[in-house]
Coordinates of C-alpha atoms and ligand atoms in Angstrom, one line a residue:
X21 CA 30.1 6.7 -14.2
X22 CA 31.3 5.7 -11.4
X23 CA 32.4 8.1 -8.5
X24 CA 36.3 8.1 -7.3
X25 CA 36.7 8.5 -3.5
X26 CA 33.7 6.3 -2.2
X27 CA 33.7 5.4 1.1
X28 CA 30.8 1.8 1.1
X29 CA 29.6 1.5 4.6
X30 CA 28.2 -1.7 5.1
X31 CA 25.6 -1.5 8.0
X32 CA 24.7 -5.0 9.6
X33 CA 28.9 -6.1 8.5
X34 CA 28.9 -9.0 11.2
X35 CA 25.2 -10.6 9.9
X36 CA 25.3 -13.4 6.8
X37 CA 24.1 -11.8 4.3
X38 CA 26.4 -9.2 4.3
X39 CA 28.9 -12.0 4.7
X40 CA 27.7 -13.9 2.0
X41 CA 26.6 -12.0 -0.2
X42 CA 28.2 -8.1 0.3
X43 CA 31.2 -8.2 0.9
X44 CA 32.2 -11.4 -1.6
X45 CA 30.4 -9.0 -4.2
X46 CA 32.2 -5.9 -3.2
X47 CA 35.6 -8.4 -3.6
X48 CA 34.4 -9.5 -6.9
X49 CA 33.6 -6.0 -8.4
X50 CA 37.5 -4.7 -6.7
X51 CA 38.8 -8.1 -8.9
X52 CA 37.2 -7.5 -11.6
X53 CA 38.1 -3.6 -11.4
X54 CA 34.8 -2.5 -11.1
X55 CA 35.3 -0.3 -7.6
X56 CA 36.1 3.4 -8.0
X57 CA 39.2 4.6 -7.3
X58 CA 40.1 5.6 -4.0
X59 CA 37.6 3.6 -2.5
X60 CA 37.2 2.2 1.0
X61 CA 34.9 -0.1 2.8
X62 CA 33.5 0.0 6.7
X63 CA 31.5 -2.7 7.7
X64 CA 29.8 -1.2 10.9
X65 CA 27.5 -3.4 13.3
X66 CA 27.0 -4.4 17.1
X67 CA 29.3 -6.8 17.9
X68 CA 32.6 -5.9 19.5
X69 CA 35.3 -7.5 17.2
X70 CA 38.5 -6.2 16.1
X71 CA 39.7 -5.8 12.4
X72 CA 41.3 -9.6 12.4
X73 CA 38.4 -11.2 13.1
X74 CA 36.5 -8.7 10.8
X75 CA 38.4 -9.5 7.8
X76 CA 38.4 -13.4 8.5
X77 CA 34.2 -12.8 8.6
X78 CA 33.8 -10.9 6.1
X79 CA 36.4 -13.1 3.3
X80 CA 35.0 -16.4 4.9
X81 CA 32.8 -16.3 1.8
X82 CA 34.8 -15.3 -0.9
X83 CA 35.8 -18.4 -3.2
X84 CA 39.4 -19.6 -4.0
X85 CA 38.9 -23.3 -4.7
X86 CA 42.2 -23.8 -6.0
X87 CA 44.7 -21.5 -3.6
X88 CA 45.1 -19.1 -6.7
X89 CA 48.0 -16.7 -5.4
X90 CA 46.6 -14.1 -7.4
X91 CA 43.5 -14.1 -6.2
X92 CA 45.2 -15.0 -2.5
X93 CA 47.1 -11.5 -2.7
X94 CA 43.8 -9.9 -4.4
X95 CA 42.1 -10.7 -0.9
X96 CA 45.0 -8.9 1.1
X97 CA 44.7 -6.3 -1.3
X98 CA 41.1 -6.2 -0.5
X99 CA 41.2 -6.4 3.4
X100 CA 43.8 -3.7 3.4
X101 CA 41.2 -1.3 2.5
X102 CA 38.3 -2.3 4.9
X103 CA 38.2 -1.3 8.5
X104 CA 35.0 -2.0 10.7
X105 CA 33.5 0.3 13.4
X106 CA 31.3 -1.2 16.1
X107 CA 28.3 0.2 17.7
X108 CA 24.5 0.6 18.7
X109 CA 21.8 1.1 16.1
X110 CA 20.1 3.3 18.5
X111 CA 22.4 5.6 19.5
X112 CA 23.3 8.9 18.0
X113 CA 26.6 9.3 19.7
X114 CA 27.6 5.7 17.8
X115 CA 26.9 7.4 14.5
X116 CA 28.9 10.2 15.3
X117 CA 31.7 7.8 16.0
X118 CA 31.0 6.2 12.6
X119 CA 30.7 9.6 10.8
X120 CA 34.3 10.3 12.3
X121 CA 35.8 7.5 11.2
X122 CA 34.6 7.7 7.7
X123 CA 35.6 11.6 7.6
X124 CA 39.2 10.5 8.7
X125 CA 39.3 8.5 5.7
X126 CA 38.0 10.7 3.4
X127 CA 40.8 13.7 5.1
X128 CA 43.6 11.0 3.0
X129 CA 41.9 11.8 -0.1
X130 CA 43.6 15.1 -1.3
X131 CA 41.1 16.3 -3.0
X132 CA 37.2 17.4 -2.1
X133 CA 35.8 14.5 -4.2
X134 CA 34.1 12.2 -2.3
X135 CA 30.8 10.0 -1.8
X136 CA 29.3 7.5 0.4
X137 CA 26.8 4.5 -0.9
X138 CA 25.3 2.8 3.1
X139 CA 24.3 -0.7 2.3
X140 CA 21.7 -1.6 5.0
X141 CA 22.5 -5.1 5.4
X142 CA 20.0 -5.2 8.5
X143 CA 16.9 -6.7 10.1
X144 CA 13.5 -4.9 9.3
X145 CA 13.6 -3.8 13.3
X146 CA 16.5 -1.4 12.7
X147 CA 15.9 -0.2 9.2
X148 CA 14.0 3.1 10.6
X149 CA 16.6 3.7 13.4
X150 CA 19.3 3.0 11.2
X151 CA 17.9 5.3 8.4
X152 CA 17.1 8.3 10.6
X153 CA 20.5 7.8 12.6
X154 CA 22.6 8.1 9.4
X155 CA 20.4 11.2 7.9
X156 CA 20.9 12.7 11.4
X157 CA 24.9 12.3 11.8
X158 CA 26.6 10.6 8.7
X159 CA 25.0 12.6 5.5
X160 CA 26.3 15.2 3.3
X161 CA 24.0 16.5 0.5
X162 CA 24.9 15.3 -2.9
X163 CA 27.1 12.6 -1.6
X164 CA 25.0 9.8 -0.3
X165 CA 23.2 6.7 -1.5
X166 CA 21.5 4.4 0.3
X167 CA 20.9 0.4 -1.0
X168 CA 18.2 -1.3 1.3
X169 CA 16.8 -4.4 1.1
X170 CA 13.2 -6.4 1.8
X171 CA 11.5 -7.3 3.9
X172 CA 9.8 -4.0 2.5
X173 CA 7.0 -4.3 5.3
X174 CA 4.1 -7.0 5.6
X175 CA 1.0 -6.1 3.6
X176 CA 0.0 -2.6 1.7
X177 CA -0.4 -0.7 5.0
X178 CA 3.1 -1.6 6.8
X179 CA 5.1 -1.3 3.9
X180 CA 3.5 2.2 2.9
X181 CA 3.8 3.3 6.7
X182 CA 7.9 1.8 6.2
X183 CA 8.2 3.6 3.1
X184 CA 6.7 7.1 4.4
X185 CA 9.5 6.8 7.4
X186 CA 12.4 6.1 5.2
X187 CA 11.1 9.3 3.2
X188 CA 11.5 11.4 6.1
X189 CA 14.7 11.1 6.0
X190 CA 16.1 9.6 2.4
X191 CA 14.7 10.8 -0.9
X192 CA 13.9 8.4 -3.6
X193 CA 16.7 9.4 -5.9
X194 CA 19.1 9.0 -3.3
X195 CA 17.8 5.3 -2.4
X196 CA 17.8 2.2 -3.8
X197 CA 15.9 -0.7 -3.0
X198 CA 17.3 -4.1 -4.1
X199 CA 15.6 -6.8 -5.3
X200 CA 18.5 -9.2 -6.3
X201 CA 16.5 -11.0 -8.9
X202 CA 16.9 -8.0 -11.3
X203 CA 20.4 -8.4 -10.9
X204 CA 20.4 -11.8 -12.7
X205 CA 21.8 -12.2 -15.5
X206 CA 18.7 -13.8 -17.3
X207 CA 16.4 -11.3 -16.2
X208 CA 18.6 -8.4 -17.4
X209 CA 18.4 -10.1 -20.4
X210 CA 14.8 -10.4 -20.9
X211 CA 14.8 -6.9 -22.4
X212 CA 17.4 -7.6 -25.5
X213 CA 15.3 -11.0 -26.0
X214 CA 11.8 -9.2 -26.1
X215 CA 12.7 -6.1 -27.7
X216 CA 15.3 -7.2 -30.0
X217 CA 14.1 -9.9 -31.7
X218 CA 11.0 -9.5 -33.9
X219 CA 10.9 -13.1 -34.2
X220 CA 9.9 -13.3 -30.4
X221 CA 8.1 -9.8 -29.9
X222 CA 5.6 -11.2 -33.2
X223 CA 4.0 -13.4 -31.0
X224 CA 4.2 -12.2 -27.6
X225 CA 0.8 -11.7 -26.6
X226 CA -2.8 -13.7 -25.8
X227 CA -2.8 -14.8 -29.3
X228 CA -0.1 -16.8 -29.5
X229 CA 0.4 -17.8 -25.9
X230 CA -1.6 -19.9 -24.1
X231 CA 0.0 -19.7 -20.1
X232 CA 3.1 -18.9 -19.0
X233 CA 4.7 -20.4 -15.7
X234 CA 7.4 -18.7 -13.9
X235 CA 9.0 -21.4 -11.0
X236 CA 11.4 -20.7 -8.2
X237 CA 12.5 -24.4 -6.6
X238 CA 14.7 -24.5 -3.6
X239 CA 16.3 -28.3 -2.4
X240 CA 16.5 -27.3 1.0
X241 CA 14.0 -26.1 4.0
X242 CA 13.8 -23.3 6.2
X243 CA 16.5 -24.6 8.8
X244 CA 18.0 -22.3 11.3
X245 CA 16.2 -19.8 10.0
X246 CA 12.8 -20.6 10.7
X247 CA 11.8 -18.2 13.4
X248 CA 12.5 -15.3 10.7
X249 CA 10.4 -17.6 7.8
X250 CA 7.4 -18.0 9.8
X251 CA 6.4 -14.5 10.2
X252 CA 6.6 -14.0 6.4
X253 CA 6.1 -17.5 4.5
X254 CA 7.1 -18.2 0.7
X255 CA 4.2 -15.7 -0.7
X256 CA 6.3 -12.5 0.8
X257 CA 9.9 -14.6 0.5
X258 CA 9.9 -14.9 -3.0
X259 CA 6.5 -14.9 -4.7
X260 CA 5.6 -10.8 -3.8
X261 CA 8.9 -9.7 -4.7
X262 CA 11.2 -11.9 -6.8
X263 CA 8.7 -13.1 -9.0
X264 CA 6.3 -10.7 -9.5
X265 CA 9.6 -8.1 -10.5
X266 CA 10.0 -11.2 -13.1
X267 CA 6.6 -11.3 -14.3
X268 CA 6.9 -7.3 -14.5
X269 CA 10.2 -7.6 -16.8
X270 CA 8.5 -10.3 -19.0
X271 CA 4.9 -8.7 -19.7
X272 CA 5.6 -4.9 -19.9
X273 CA 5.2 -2.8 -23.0
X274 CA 8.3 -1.6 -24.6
X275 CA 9.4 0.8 -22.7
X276 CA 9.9 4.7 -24.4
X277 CA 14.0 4.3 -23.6
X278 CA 16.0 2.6 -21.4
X279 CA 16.2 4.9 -18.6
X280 CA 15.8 4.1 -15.2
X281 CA 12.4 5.8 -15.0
X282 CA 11.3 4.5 -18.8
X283 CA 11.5 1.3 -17.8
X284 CA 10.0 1.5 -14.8
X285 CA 7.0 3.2 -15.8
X286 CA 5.6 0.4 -18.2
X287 CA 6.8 -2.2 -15.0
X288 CA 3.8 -0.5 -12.8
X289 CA 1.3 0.2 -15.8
X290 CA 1.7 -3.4 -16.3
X291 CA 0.6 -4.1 -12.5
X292 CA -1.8 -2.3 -12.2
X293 CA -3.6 -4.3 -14.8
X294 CA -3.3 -7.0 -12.4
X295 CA -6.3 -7.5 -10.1
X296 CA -5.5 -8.8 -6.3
X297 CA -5.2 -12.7 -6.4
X298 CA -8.0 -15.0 -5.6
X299 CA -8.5 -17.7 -3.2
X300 CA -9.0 -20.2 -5.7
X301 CA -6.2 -19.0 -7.9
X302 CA -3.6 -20.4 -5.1
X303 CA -2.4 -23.5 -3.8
X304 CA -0.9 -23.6 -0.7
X305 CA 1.8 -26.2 0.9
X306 CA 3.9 -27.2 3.6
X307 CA 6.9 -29.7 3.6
X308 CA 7.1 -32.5 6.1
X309 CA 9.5 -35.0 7.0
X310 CA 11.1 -37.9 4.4
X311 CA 13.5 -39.5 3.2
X312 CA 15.4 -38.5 6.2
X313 CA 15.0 -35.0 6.2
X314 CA 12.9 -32.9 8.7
X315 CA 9.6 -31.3 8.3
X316 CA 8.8 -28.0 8.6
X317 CA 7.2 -28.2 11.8
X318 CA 10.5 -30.2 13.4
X319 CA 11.8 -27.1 12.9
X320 CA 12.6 -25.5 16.7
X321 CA 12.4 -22.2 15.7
X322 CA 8.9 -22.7 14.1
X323 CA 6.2 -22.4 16.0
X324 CA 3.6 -25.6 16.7
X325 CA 1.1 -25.9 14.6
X326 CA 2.1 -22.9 12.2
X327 CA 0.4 -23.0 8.8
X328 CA 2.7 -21.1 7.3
X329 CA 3.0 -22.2 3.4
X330 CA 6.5 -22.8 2.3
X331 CA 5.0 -23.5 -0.9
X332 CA 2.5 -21.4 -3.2
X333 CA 1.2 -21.6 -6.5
X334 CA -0.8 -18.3 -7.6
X335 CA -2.4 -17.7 -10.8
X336 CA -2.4 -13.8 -11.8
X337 CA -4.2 -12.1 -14.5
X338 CA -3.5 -8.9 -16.6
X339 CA -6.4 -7.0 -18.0
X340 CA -4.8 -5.3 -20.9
X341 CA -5.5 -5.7 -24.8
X342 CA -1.7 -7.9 -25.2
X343 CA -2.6 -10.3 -21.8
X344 CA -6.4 -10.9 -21.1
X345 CA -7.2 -14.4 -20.5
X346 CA -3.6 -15.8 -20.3
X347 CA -3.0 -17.6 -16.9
X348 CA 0.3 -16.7 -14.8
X349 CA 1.3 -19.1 -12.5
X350 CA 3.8 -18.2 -9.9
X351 CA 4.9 -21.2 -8.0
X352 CA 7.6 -21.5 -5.2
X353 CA 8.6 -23.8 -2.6
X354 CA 11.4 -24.6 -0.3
X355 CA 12.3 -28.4 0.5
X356 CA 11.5 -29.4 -3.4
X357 CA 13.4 -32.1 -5.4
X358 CA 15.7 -29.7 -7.2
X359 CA 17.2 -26.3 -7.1
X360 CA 15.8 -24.4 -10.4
X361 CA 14.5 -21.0 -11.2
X362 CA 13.1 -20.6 -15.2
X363 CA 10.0 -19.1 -16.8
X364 CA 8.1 -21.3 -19.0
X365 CA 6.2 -19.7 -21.6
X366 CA 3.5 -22.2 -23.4
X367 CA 2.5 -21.6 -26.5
X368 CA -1.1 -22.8 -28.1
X369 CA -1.9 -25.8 -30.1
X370 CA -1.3 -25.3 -33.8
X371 CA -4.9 -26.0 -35.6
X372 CA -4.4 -29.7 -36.8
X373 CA -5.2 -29.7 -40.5
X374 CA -2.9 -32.6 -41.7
X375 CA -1.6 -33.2 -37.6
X376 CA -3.5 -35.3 -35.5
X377 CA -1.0 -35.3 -31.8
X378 CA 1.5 -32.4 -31.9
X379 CA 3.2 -30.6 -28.9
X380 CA 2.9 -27.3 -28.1
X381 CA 5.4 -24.9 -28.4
X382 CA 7.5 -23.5 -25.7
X383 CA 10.2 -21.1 -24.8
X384 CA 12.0 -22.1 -21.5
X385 CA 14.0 -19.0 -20.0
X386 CA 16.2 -20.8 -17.0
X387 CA 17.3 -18.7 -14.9
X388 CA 19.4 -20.7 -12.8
X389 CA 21.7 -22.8 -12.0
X390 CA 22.5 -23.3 -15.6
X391 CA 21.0 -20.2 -17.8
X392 CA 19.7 -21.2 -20.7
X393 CA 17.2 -20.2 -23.2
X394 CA 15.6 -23.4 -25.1
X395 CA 12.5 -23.4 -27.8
X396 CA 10.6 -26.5 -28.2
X397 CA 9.6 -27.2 -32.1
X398 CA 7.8 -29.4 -34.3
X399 CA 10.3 -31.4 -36.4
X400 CA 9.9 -34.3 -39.3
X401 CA 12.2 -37.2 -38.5
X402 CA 14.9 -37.3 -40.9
X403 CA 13.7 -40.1 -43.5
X404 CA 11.1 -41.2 -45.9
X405 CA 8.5 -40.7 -43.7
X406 CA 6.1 -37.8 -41.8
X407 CA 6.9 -38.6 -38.5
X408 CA 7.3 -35.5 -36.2
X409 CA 9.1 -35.0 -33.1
X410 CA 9.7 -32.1 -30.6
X411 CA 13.3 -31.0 -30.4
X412 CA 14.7 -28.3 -28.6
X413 CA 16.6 -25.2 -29.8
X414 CA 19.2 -24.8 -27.2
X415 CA 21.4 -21.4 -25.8
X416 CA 22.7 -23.3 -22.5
X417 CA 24.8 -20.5 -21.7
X418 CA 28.0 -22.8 -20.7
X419 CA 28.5 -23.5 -24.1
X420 CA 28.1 -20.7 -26.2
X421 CA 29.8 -18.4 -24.1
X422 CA 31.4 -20.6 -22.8
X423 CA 34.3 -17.7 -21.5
X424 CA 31.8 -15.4 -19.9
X425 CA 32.0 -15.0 -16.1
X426 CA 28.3 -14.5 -15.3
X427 CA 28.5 -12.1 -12.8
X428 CA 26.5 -12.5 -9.4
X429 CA 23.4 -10.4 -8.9
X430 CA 24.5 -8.4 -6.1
X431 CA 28.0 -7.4 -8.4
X432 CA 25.8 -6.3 -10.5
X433 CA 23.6 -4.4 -8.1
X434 CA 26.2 -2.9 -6.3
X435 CA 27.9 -1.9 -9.4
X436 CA 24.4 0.2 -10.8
X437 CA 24.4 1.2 -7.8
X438 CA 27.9 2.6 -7.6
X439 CA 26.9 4.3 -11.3
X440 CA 23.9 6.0 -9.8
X441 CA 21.7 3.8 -12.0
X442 CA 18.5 3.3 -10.8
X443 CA 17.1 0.6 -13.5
X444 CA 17.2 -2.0 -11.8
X445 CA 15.8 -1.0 -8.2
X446 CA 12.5 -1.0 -7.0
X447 CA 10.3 2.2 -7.2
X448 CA 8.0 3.0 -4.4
X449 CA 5.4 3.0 -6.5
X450 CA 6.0 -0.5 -7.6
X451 CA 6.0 -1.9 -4.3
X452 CA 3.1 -0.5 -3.4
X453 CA 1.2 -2.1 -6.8
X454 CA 3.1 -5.5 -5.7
X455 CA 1.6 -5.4 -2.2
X456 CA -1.6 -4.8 -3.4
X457 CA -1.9 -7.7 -5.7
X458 CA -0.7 -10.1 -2.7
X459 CA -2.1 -8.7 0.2
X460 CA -5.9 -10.2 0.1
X461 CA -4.8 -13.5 0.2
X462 CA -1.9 -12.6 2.5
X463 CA -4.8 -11.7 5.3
X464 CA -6.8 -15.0 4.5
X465 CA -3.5 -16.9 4.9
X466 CA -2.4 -15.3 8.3
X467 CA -6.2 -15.4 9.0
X468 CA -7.3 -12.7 9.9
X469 CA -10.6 -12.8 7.6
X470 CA -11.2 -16.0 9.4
X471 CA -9.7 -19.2 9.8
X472 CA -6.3 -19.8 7.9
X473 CA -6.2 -21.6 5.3
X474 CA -4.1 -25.4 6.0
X475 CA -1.7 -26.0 3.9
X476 CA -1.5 -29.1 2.4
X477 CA 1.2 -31.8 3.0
X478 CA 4.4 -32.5 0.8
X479 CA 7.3 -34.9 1.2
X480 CA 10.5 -33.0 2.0
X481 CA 12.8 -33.3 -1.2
X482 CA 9.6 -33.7 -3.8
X483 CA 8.0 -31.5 -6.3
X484 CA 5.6 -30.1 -4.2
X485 CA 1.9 -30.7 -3.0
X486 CA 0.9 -33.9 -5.2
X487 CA -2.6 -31.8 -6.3
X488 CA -0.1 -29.4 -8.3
X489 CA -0.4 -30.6 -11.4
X490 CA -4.4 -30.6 -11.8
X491 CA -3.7 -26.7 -10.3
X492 CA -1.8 -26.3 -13.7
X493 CA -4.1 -28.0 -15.9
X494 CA -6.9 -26.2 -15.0
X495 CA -5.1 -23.0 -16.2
X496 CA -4.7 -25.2 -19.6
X497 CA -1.4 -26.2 -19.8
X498 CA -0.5 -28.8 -21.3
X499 CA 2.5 -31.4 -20.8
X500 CA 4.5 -31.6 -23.8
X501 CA 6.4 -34.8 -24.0
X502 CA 9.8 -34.3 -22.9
X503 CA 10.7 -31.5 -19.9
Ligands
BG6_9 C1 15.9 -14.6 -0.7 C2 15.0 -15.4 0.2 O1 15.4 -13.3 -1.0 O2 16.2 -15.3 -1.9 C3 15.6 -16.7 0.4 O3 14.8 -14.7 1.4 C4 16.0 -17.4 -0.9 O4 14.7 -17.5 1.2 C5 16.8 -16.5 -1.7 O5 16.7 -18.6 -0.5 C6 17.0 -17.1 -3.1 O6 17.9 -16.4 -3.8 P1 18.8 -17.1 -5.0 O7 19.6 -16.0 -5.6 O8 19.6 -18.1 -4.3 O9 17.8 -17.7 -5.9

């Protein structure tokens, strides 16, 4: 349930994602009347600005297309409850400030309730200061949660010596780690689809399913924010965390109930069937400049020379009865010819008997920008004859619901959150069976087991390195006529 008197500090208020992501979440959730009662918001970060400027930063984000008064006054409504405090991330005395301000709040409320939920909206640098800081001058027992987000270190060790910090001062129940792909509305869905539908569940394992692709595609490259890309490339932008959380969702056992800790139990049994990725199980790419657009390397804040993938396709393996011997390729890349996120589950040939050429099955699960759900069948052609031709059954999500608001993944983050719902954070334990499986290759791509590997070349604005698709025939997947 959610908690009345909150007070949400947002720590890192003047940076972008808190601006474009937080605080248009935390307005969508008050809109949709999803925020406690009594609730108030601080955005708290270095630069010196006063609450004007504040609130024009931290609406600039928040989406009114067509001037709606309602949602015009929602937005006053909105910034009449937020108030920012500035200060150092170092510096005790500046949390003490910050504490003061919040307990000045909380002396309005008229009655002892009250909580706090920090959102660390900051730069890996600061996470440790930051988390000590507020343990050391802003915390109450019982009334503090803490949402943090990745980069959750660089490899097994940093992220385990990370992790053992933030312990010191934050206990696991009190902190939740976002990954904001579990907050789609796709992947939260992924559990009614497997486990509800015995039509699905049937055949969800090696016998029936032959590979199974799940695809992250962005349209643009890393500019502006190269410097920060470089140091951890696409494997630890997306591929360590988003995906593999995916992955986790879509192969786990049914879990024993839907708690928090149920569920993810089986997501860490499941990867720890999953050895560390080999060299020859990835492909590795870097965009460069066409069709106007520049390459990776034209990038100023990238250094010469880098060999830094922006695009990776890794094959994983799970060694349990349901998954041995089915290939999952991860593949994502930056600067691609479309923006699209789905899993793509291929099923195997039918035996022929009386066929001679048919398609393979396959469920598509899209993710985004349009969710959908499609199944690809065998069909006769309508007439006197035995023709057969693939069709798809199609849930484009637009149409049959076509009322729903889908809500963003960080409402629906914040809002768990709020609830004291832990289901869709990461565990530690998970992250540390996450780093494990990426960090051999990790070391041979930032070479330190020798010299790194080069990535090879794609066009800016195509689907990726041209040697792709033998990469995904060799795991056996087949093209089936129309995608
Ligand atoms: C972030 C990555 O975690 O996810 C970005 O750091 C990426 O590089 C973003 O663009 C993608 O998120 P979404 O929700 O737009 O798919």
């Amino acid at each position: 349930e959610l908690k009345d008197n909150t007070v949400i500090i947002v720590l890192g208020a003047s940076g972008d994602l808190a601006k474009k992501k937080t605080f248009p979440a935390l307005f969508g959730l008050y809109r949709m009347g999803y925020l406690p009662r009594g609730v108030h918001i601080v955005g708290y970060a270095r630069t010196k600005m006063d609450l004007v400027e504040f609130h024009k930063r931290a609406t600039s984000y928040i989406k009114n297309p067509d001037d709606d008064p309602a949602i015009a006054a929602k937005i006053e409504e909105f910034k009449g409850f937020s108030t920012y405090v500035s200060g150092s991330y170092e510096d005790s005395t500046a949390f003490q400030a910050l504490t003061k301000h919040i307990e000045d709040i909380e002396s309005e409320y008229g009655s002892p309730e009250r909580h706090r939920l920090f959102y660390l909206a900051l730069p890996p640098s600061v996470f440790i200061p930051v988390a000590k800081n507020l343990r050391e001058n802003c915390y109450a027992p019982n009334i503090n949660r803490i949402i943090v987000e990745k980069p959750f270190g660089k490899d097994l060790d940093s992220c385990r010596e990370l992790l053992g910090s933030l312990k010191q001062h934050w206990a696991e129940d009190e902190t939740f780690r976002i990954d904001h792909y579990l907050g789609k509305e796709m992947v939260k869905n992924m559990l009614v689809l497997r486990f509800a539908n015995v039509g699905l569940s049937s055949g969800w394992d090696r016998n029936s399913i032959s590979n199974v692709q799940i695809t992250f595609k962005e349209p643009f490259g890393t500019e502006g924010r190269g410097g920060y890309f470089d140091e951890f490339g696409i494997i630890r932008d997306i591929l360590q965390n988003h995906l593999l959380q995916v992955l986790s969702i879509l192969t786990m056992e049914r879990p024993v109930s839907f708690s928090a800790e149920d569920i993810r139990d089986e997501k860490v049994k499941v990867l720890r069937c999953v050895p560390p990725i080999a060299q020859e199980d990835t492909l590795l790419g870097q965009y460069v400049a066409a069709n106007g657009k520049p390459g990776y390397l034209d990038d100023e804040t990238v250094p010469p020379n880098s060999v830094c993938p922006t695009y990776a396709a890794t094959t994983l393996w799970i060694n349990n009865p349901r998954w041995e011997g089915v290939p999952f390729i991860l593949k994502a890349g930056k600067a691609l010819n479309e923006a699209k996120v789905e899993i793509r589950i291929q099923y195997k040939d039918v035996t022929q008997g009386i066929f001679k050429e048919i398609a393979r099955n396959e469920l598509v699960i899209r993710i985004q920008p349009t969710e959908s759900i499609y199944l690809k069948l065998n069909t006769k052609v309508p007439g006197l004859n035995t023709r057969t031709v693939p069709i798809e059954m199609d849930l484009t999500y637009k149409r049959r619901f076509s009322d729903a608001h889908i809500p963003e993944a960080y409402e629906s983050l914040i809002l768990d959150a709020l609830r004291g719902d832990h289901s869709n954070f990461v565990r530690d334990d998970e992250l540390d069976v996450a780093w494990r499986i990426f960090t051999p290759i990790l070391h041979w791509i930032d070479g330190k087991m020798g010299p790194p590997p080069r990535p090879l070349p794609y066009p800016y604005g195509s689907r990726g390195p041209k040697e792709l698709d033998a990469f995904i025939r060799k795991y056996g997947y087949k093209r089936t006529d129309r995608q």
